[in-house]
PDB file of C-alpha atoms in Angstrom:
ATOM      1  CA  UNK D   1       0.000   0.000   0.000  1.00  0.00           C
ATOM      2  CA  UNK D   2       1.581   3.520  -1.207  1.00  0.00           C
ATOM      3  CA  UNK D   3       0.046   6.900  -0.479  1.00  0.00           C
ATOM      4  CA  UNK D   4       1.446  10.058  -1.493  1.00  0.00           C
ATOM      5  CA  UNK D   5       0.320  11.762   1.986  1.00  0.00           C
ATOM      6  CA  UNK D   6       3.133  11.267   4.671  1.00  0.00           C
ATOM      7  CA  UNK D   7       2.132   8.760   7.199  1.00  0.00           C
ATOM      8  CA  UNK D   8       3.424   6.482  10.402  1.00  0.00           C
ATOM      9  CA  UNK D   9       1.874   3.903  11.908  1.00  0.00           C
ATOM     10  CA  UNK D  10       1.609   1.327  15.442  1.00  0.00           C
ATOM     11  CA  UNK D  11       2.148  -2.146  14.881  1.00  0.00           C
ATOM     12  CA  UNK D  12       2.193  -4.919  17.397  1.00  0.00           C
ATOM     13  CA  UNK D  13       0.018  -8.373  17.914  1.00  0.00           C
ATOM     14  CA  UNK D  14      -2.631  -7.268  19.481  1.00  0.00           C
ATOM     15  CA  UNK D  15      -3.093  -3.907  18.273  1.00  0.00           C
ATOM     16  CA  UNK D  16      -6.436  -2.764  18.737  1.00  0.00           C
ATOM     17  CA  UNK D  17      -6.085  -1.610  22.435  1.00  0.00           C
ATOM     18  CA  UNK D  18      -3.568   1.102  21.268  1.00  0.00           C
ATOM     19  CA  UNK D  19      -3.926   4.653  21.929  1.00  0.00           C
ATOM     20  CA  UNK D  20      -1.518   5.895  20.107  1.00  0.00           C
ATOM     21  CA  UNK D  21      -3.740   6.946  16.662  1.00  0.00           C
ATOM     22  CA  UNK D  22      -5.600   9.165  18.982  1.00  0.00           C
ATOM     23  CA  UNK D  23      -2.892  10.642  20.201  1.00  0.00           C
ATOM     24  CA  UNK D  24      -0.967  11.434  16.901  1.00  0.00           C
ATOM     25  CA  UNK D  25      -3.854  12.240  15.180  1.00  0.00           C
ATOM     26  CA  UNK D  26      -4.761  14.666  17.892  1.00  0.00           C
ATOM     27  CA  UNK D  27      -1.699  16.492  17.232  1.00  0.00           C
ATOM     28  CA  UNK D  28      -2.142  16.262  13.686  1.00  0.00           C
ATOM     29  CA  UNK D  29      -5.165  18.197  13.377  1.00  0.00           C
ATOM     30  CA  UNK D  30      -4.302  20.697  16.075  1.00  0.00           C
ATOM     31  CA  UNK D  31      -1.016  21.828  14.260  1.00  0.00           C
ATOM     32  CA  UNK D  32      -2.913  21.305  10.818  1.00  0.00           C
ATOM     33  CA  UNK D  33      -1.111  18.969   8.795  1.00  0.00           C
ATOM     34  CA  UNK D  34      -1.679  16.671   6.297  1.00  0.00           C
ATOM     35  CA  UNK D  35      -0.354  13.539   7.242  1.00  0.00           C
ATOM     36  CA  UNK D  36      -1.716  10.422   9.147  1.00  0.00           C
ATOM     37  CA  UNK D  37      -1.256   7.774  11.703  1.00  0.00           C
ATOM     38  CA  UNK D  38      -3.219   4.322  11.674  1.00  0.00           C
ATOM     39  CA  UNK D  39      -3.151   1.022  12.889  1.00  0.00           C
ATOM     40  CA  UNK D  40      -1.384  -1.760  11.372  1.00  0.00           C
ATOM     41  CA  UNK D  41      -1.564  -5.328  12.746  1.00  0.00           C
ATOM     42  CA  UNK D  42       1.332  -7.475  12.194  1.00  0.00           C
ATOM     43  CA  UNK D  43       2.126 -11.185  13.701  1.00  0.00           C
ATOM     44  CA  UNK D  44       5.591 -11.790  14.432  1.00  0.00           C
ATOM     45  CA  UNK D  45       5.989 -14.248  11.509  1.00  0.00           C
ATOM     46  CA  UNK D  46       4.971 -11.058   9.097  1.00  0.00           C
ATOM     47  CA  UNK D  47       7.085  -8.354  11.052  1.00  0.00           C
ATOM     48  CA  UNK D  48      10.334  -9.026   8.153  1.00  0.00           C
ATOM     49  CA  UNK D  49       7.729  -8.964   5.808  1.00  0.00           C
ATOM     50  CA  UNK D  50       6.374  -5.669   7.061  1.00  0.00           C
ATOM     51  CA  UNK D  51       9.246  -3.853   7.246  1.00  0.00           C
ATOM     52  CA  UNK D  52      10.293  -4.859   3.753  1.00  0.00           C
ATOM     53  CA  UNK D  53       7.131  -3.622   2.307  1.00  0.00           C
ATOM     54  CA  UNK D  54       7.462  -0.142   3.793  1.00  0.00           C
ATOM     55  CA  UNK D  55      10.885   0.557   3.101  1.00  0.00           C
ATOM     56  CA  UNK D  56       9.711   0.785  -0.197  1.00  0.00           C
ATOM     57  CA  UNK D  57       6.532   3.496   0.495  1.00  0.00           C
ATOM     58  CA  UNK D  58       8.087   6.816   0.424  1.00  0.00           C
ATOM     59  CA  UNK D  59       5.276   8.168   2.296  1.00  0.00           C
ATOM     60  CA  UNK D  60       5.844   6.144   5.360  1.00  0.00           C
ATOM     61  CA  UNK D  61       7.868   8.005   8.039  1.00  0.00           C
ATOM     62  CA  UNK D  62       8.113   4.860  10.366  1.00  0.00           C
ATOM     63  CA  UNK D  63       6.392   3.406  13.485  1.00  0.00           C
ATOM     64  CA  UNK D  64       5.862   2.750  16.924  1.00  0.00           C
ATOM     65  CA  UNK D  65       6.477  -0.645  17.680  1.00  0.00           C
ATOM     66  CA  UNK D  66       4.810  -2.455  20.704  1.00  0.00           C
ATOM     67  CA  UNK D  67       4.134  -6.483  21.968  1.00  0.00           C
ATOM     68  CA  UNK D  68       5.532  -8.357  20.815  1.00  0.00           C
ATOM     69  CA  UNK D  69       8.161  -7.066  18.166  1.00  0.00           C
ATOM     70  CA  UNK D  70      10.522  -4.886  21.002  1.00  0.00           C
ATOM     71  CA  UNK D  71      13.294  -7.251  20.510  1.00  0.00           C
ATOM     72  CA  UNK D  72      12.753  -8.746  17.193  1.00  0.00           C
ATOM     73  CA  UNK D  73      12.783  -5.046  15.234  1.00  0.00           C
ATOM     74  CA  UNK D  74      16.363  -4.860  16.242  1.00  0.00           C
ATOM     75  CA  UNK D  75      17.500  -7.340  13.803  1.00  0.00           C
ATOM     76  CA  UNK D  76      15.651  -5.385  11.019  1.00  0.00           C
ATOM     77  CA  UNK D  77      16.525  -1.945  10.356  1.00  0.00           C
ATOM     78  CA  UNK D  78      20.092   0.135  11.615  1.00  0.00           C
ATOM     79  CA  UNK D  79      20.797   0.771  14.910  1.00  0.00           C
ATOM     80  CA  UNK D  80      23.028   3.584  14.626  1.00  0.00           C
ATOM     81  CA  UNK D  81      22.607   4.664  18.281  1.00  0.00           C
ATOM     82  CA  UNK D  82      23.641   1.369  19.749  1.00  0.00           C
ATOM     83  CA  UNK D  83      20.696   1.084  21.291  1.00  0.00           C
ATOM     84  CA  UNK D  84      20.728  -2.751  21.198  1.00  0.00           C
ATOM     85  CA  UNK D  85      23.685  -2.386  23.526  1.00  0.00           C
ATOM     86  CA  UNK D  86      22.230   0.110  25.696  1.00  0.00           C
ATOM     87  CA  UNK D  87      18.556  -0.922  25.794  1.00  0.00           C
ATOM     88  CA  UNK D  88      18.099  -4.034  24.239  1.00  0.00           C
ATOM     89  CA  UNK D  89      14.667  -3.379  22.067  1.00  0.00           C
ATOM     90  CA  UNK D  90      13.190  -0.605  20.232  1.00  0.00           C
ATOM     91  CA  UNK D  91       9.704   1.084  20.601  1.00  0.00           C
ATOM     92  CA  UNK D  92      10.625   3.585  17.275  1.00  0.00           C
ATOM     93  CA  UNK D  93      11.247   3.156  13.551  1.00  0.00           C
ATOM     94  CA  UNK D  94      12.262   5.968  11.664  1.00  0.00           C
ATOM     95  CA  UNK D  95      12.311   6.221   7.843  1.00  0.00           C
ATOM     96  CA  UNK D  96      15.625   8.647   6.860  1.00  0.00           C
ATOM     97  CA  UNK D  97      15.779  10.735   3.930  1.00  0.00           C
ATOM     98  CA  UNK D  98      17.846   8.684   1.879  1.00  0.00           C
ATOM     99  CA  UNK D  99      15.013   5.604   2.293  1.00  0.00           C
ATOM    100  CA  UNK D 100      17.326   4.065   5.208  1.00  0.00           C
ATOM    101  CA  UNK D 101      15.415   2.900   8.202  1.00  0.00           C
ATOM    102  CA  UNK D 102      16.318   3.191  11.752  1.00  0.00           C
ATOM    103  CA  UNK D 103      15.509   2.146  15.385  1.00  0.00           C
ATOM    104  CA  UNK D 104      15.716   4.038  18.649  1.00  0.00           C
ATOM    105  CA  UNK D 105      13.676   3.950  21.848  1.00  0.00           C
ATOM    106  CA  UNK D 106      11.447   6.557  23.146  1.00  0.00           C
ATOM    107  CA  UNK D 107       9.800   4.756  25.784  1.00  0.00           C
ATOM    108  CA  UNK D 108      13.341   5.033  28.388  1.00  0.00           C
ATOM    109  CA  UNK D 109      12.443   8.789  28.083  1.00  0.00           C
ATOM    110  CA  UNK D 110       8.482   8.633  28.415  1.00  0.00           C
ATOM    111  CA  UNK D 111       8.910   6.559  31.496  1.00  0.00           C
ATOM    112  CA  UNK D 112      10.960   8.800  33.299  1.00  0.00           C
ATOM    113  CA  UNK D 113       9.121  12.276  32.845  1.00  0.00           C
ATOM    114  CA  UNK D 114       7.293  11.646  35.653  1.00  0.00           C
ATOM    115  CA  UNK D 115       9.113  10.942  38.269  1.00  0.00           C
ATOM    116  CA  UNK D 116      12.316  12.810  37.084  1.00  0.00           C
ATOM    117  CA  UNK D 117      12.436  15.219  39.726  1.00  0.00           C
ATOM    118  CA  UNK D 118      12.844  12.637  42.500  1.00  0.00           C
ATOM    119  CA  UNK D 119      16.575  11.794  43.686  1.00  0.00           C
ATOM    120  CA  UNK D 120      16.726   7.895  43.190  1.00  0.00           C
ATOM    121  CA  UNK D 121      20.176   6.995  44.275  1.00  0.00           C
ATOM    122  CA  UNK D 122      19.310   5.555  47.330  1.00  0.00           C
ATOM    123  CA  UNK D 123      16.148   4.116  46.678  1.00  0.00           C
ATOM    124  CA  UNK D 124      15.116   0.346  45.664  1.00  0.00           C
ATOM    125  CA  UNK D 125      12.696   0.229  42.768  1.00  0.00           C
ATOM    126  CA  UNK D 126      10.959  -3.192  41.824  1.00  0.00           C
ATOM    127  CA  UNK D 127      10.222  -4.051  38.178  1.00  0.00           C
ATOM    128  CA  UNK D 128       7.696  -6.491  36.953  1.00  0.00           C
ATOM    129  CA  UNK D 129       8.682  -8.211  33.911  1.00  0.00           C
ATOM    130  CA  UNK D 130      11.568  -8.769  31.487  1.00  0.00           C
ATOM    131  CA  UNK D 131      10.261  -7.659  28.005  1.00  0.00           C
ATOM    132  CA  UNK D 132      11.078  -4.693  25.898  1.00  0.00           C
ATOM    133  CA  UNK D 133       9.363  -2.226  28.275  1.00  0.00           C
ATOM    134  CA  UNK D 134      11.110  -3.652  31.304  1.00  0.00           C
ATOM    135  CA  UNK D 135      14.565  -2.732  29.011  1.00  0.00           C
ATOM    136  CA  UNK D 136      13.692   0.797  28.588  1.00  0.00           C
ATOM    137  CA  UNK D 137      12.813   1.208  32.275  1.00  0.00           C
ATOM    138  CA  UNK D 138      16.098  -0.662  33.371  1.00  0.00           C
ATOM    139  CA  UNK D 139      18.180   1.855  31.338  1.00  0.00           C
ATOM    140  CA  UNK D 140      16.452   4.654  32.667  1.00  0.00           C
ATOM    141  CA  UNK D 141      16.695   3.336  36.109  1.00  0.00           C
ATOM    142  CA  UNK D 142      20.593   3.522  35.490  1.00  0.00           C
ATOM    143  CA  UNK D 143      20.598   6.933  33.987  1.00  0.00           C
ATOM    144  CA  UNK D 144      18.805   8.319  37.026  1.00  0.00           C
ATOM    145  CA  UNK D 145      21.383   6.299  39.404  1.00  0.00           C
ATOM    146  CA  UNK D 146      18.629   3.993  40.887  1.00  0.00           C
ATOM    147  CA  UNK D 147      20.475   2.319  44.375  1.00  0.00           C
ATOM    148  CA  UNK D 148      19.105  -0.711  43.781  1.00  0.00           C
ATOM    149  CA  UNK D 149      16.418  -2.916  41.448  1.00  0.00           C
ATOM    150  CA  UNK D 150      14.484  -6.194  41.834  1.00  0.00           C
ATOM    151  CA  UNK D 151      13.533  -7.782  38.851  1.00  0.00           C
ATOM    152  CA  UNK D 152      10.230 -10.292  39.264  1.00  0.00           C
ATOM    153  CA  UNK D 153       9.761 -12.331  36.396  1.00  0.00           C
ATOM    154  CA  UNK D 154       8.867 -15.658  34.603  1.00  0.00           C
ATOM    155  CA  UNK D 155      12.120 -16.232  33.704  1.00  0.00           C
ATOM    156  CA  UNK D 156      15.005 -15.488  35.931  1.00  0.00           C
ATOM    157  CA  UNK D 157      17.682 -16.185  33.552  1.00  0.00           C
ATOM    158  CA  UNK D 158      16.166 -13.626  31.195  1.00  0.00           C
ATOM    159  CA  UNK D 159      15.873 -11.023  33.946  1.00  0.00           C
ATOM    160  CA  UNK D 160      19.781 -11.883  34.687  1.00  0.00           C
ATOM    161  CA  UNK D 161      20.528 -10.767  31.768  1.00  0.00           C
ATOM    162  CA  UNK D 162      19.135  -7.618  31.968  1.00  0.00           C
ATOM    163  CA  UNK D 163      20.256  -6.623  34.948  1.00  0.00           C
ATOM    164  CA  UNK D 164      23.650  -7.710  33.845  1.00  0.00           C
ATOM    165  CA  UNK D 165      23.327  -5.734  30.586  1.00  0.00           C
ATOM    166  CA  UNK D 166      22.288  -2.510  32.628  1.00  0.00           C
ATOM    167  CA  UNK D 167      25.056  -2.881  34.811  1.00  0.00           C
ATOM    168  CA  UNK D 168      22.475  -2.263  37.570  1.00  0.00           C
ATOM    169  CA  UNK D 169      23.064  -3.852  41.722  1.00  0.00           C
ATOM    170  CA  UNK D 170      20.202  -5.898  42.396  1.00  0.00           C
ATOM    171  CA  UNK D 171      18.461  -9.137  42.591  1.00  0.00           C
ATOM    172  CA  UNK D 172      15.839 -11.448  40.863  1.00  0.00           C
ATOM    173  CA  UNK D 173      12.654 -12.687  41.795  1.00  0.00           C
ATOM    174  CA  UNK D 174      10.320 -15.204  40.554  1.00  0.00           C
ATOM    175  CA  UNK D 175       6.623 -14.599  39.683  1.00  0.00           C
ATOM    176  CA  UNK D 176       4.840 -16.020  42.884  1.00  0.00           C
ATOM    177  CA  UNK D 177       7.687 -14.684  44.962  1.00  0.00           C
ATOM    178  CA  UNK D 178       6.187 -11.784  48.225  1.00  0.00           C
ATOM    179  CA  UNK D 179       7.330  -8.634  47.304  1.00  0.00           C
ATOM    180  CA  UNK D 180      10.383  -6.902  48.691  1.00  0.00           C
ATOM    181  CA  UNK D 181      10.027  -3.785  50.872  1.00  0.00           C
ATOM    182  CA  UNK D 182      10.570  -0.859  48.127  1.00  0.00           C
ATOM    183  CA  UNK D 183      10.726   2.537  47.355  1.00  0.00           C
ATOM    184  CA  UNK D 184       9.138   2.092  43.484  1.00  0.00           C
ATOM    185  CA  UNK D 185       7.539  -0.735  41.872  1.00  0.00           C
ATOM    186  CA  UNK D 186       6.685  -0.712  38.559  1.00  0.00           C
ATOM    187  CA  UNK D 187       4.889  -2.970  36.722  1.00  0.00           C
ATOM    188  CA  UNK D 188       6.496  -3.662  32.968  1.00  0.00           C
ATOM    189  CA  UNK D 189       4.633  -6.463  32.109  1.00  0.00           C
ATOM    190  CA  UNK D 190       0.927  -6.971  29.918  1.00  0.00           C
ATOM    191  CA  UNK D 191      -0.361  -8.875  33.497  1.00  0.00           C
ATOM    192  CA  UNK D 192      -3.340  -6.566  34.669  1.00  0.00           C
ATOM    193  CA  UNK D 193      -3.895  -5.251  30.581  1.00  0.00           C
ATOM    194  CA  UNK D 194      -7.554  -5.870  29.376  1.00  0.00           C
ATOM    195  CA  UNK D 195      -6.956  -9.581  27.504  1.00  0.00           C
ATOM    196  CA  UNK D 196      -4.466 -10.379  29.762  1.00  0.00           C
ATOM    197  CA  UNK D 197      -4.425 -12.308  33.180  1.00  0.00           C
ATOM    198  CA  UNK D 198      -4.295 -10.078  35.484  1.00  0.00           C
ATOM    199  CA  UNK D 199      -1.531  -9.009  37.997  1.00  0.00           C
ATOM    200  CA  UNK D 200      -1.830 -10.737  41.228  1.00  0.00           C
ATOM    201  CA  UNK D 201       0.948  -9.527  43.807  1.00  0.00           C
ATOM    202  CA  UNK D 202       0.153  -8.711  47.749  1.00  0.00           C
ATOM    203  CA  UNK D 203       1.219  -5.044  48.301  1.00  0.00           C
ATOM    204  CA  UNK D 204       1.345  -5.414  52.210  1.00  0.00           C
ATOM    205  CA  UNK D 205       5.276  -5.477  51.784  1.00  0.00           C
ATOM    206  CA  UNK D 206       5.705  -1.621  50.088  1.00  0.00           C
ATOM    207  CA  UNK D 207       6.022   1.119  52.739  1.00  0.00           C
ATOM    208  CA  UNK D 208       3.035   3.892  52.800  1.00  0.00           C
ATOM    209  CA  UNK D 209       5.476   6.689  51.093  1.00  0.00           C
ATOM    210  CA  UNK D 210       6.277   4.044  48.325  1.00  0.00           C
ATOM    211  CA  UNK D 211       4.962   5.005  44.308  1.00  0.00           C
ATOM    212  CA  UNK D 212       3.485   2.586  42.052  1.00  0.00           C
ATOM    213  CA  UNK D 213       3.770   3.209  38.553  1.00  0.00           C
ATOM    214  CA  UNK D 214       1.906   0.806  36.012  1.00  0.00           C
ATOM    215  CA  UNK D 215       3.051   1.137  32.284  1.00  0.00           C
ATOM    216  CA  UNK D 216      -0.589  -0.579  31.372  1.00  0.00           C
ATOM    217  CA  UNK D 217      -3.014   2.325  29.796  1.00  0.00           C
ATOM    218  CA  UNK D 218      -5.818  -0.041  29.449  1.00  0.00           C
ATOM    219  CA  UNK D 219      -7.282  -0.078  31.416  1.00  0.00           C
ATOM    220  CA  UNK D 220      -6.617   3.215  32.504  1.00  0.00           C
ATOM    221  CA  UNK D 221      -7.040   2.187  36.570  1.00  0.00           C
ATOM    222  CA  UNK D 222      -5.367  -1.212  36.550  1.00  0.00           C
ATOM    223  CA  UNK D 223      -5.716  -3.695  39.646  1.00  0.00           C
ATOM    224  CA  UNK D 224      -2.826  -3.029  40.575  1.00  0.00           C
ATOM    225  CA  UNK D 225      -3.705   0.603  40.542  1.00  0.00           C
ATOM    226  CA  UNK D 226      -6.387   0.266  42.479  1.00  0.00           C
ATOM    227  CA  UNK D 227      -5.223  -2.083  44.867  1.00  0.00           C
ATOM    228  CA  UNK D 228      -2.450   1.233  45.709  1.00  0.00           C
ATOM    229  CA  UNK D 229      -5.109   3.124  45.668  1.00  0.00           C
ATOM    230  CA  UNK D 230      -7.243   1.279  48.703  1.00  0.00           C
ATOM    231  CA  UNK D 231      -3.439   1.431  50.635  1.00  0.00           C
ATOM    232  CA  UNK D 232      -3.230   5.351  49.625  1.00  0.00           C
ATOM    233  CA  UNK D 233      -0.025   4.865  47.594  1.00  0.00           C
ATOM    234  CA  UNK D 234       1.218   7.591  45.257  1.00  0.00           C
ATOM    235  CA  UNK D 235       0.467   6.617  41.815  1.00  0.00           C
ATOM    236  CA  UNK D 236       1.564   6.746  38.370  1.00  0.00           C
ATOM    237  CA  UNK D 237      -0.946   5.546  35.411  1.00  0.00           C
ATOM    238  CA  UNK D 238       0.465   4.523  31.820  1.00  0.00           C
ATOM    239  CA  UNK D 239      -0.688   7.554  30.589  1.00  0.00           C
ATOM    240  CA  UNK D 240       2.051   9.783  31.424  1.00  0.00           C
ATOM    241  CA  UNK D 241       4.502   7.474  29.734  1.00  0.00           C
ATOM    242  CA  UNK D 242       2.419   7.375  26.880  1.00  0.00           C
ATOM    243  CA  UNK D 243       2.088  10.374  25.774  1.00  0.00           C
ATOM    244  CA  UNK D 244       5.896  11.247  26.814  1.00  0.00           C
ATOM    245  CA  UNK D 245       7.260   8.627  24.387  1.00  0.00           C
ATOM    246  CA  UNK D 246       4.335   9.708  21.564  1.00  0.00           C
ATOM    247  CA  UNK D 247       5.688  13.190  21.492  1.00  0.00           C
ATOM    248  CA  UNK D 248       9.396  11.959  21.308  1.00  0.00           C
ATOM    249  CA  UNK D 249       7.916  10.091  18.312  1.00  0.00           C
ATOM    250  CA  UNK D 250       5.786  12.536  16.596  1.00  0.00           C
ATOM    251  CA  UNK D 251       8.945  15.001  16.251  1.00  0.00           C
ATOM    252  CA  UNK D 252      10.820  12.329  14.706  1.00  0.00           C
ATOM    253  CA  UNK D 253       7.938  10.875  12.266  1.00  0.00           C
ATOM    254  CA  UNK D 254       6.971  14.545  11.164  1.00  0.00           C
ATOM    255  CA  UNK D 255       9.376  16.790  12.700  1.00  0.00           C
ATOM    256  CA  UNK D 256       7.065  18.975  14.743  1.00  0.00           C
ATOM    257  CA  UNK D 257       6.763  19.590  17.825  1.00  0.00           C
ATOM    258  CA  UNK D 258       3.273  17.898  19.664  1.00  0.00           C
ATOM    259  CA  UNK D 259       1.279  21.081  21.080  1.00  0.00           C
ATOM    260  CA  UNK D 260       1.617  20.629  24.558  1.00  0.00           C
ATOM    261  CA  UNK D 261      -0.718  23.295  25.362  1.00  0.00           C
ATOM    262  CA  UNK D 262      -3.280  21.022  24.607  1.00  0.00           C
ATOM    263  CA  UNK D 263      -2.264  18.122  27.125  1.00  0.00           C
ATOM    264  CA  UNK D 264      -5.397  18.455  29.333  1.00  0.00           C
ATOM    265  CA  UNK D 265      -8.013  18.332  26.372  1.00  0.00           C
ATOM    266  CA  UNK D 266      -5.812  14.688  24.802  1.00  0.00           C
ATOM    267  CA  UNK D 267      -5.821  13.123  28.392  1.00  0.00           C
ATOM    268  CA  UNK D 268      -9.353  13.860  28.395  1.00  0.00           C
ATOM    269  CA  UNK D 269      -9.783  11.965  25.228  1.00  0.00           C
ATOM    270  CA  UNK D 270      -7.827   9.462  26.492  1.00  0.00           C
ATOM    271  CA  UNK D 271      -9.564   8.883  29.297  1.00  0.00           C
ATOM    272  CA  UNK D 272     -13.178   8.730  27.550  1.00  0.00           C
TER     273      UNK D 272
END
């Protein structure tokens, strides 16, 4: 498929749950400009197959990438930022002006706008999960000198590695394991994501001036969210993330800035 209007796209497997059309369109219409964002569904056995077949539309600028294809997009297109060193999946594909495509990650950057302000190096955050979205936040852990991290995962090999290839002090935990006594926890995984089983953890263990951030957006109040909630824990929704990594995005798909002046009115949408 070729159009002559400049367009990006999601992709993932499922796809249907994303809110990033809204958002991009959003921005779209409020700076005026003719372009588009859509939804594409592709399967991991099509992803090669994908990206072939838009690295010959001109019009495509490149797209967010989300479950499953994190890791798998790295074998695809350049990685001139090393990110598969530093991160270890990509979120981002970017179309260049000589037809060359490239990955980087936006979401290490939309995960930490929120809680940027806080001074983490003595702290003990707790990640669930050891996908692509647990890679991003494991790098930015380490940028913001994190004291200490706690992977809980399915596989504890897998979350080895990470912590290994973030360079990061901590431990690993496995799924059904009680939580450690933390400063952040932060859940990386789909559990708790409408489809998905949801996240079942006891929260008993996290101190009352603890934060819980979920990455899941829908739905917007997760169970773990809620379950913070009834403990009055701070809390962080996957909005915030969202949008952060979107607008890191949208700049490099169309090179605009996103009109942040209009934040409340697209969280509002969002939220419908």
């Amino acid at each position: 498929m070729t159009t002559d209007i400049p367009y990006a796209e999601v992709i993932g497997d499922p796809i249907a749950h994303s809110k990033s059309p809204l958002i991009h369109k959003f921005w779209l219409e409020r700076l005026a400009m003719e372009a588009d964002y859509r939804v594409c569904h592709v399967t991991p056995d099509a992803l090669p197959g994908y990206i072939e077949q838009r690295r010959a539309d001109p019009a495509w600028r490149g797209c967010n990438v989300t479950i499953p294809h994190k890791i798998e997009i790295l074998d695809l297109v350049a990685d001139p930022g090393g990110v598969r060193d530093k991160i270890g999946a990509m979120n981002t594909i970017v179309r260049q002006a000589d037809g060359s495509l490239i990955g980087t990650n936006t979401d290490a950057a939309g995960f930490l706008a929120p809680i940027a302000d806080t001074d983490w190096s003595k702290k003990h955050a707790v990640v669930i999960g050891a996908g692509g979205a647990a890679r991003a936040v494991l790098f930015a852990l380490k940028q913001v000198g994190i004291g200490e991290i706690t992977i809980i995962a399915r596989s504890g090999l897998k979350a080895t590695g990470l912590l290994m290839q973030a360079s990061a002090k901590g431990s690993v935990l496995p799924m059904d394991a009680r939580l450690p006594e933390a400063d952040l926890l932060i859940n990386a995984s789909p559990l708790g994501m409408t489809g998905k089983p949801p996240l079942e953890i006891d929260l008993d263990p996290l101190p009352t001036d603890a934060l819980v951030y979920d990455l899941v957006y829908v739905p917007l109040e997760t169970g773990l969210l809620k379950a913070a909630k009834q403990r009055d824990l701070a809390v962080i929704d996957g909005l915030d993330m969202l949008i952060g990594q979107a607008a890191l995005a949208f700049e490099l798909f169309f090179g605009a800035t996103p009109p942040v002046e209009h934040d409340a009115e697209l969280k509002k949408l969002l939220i419908a």
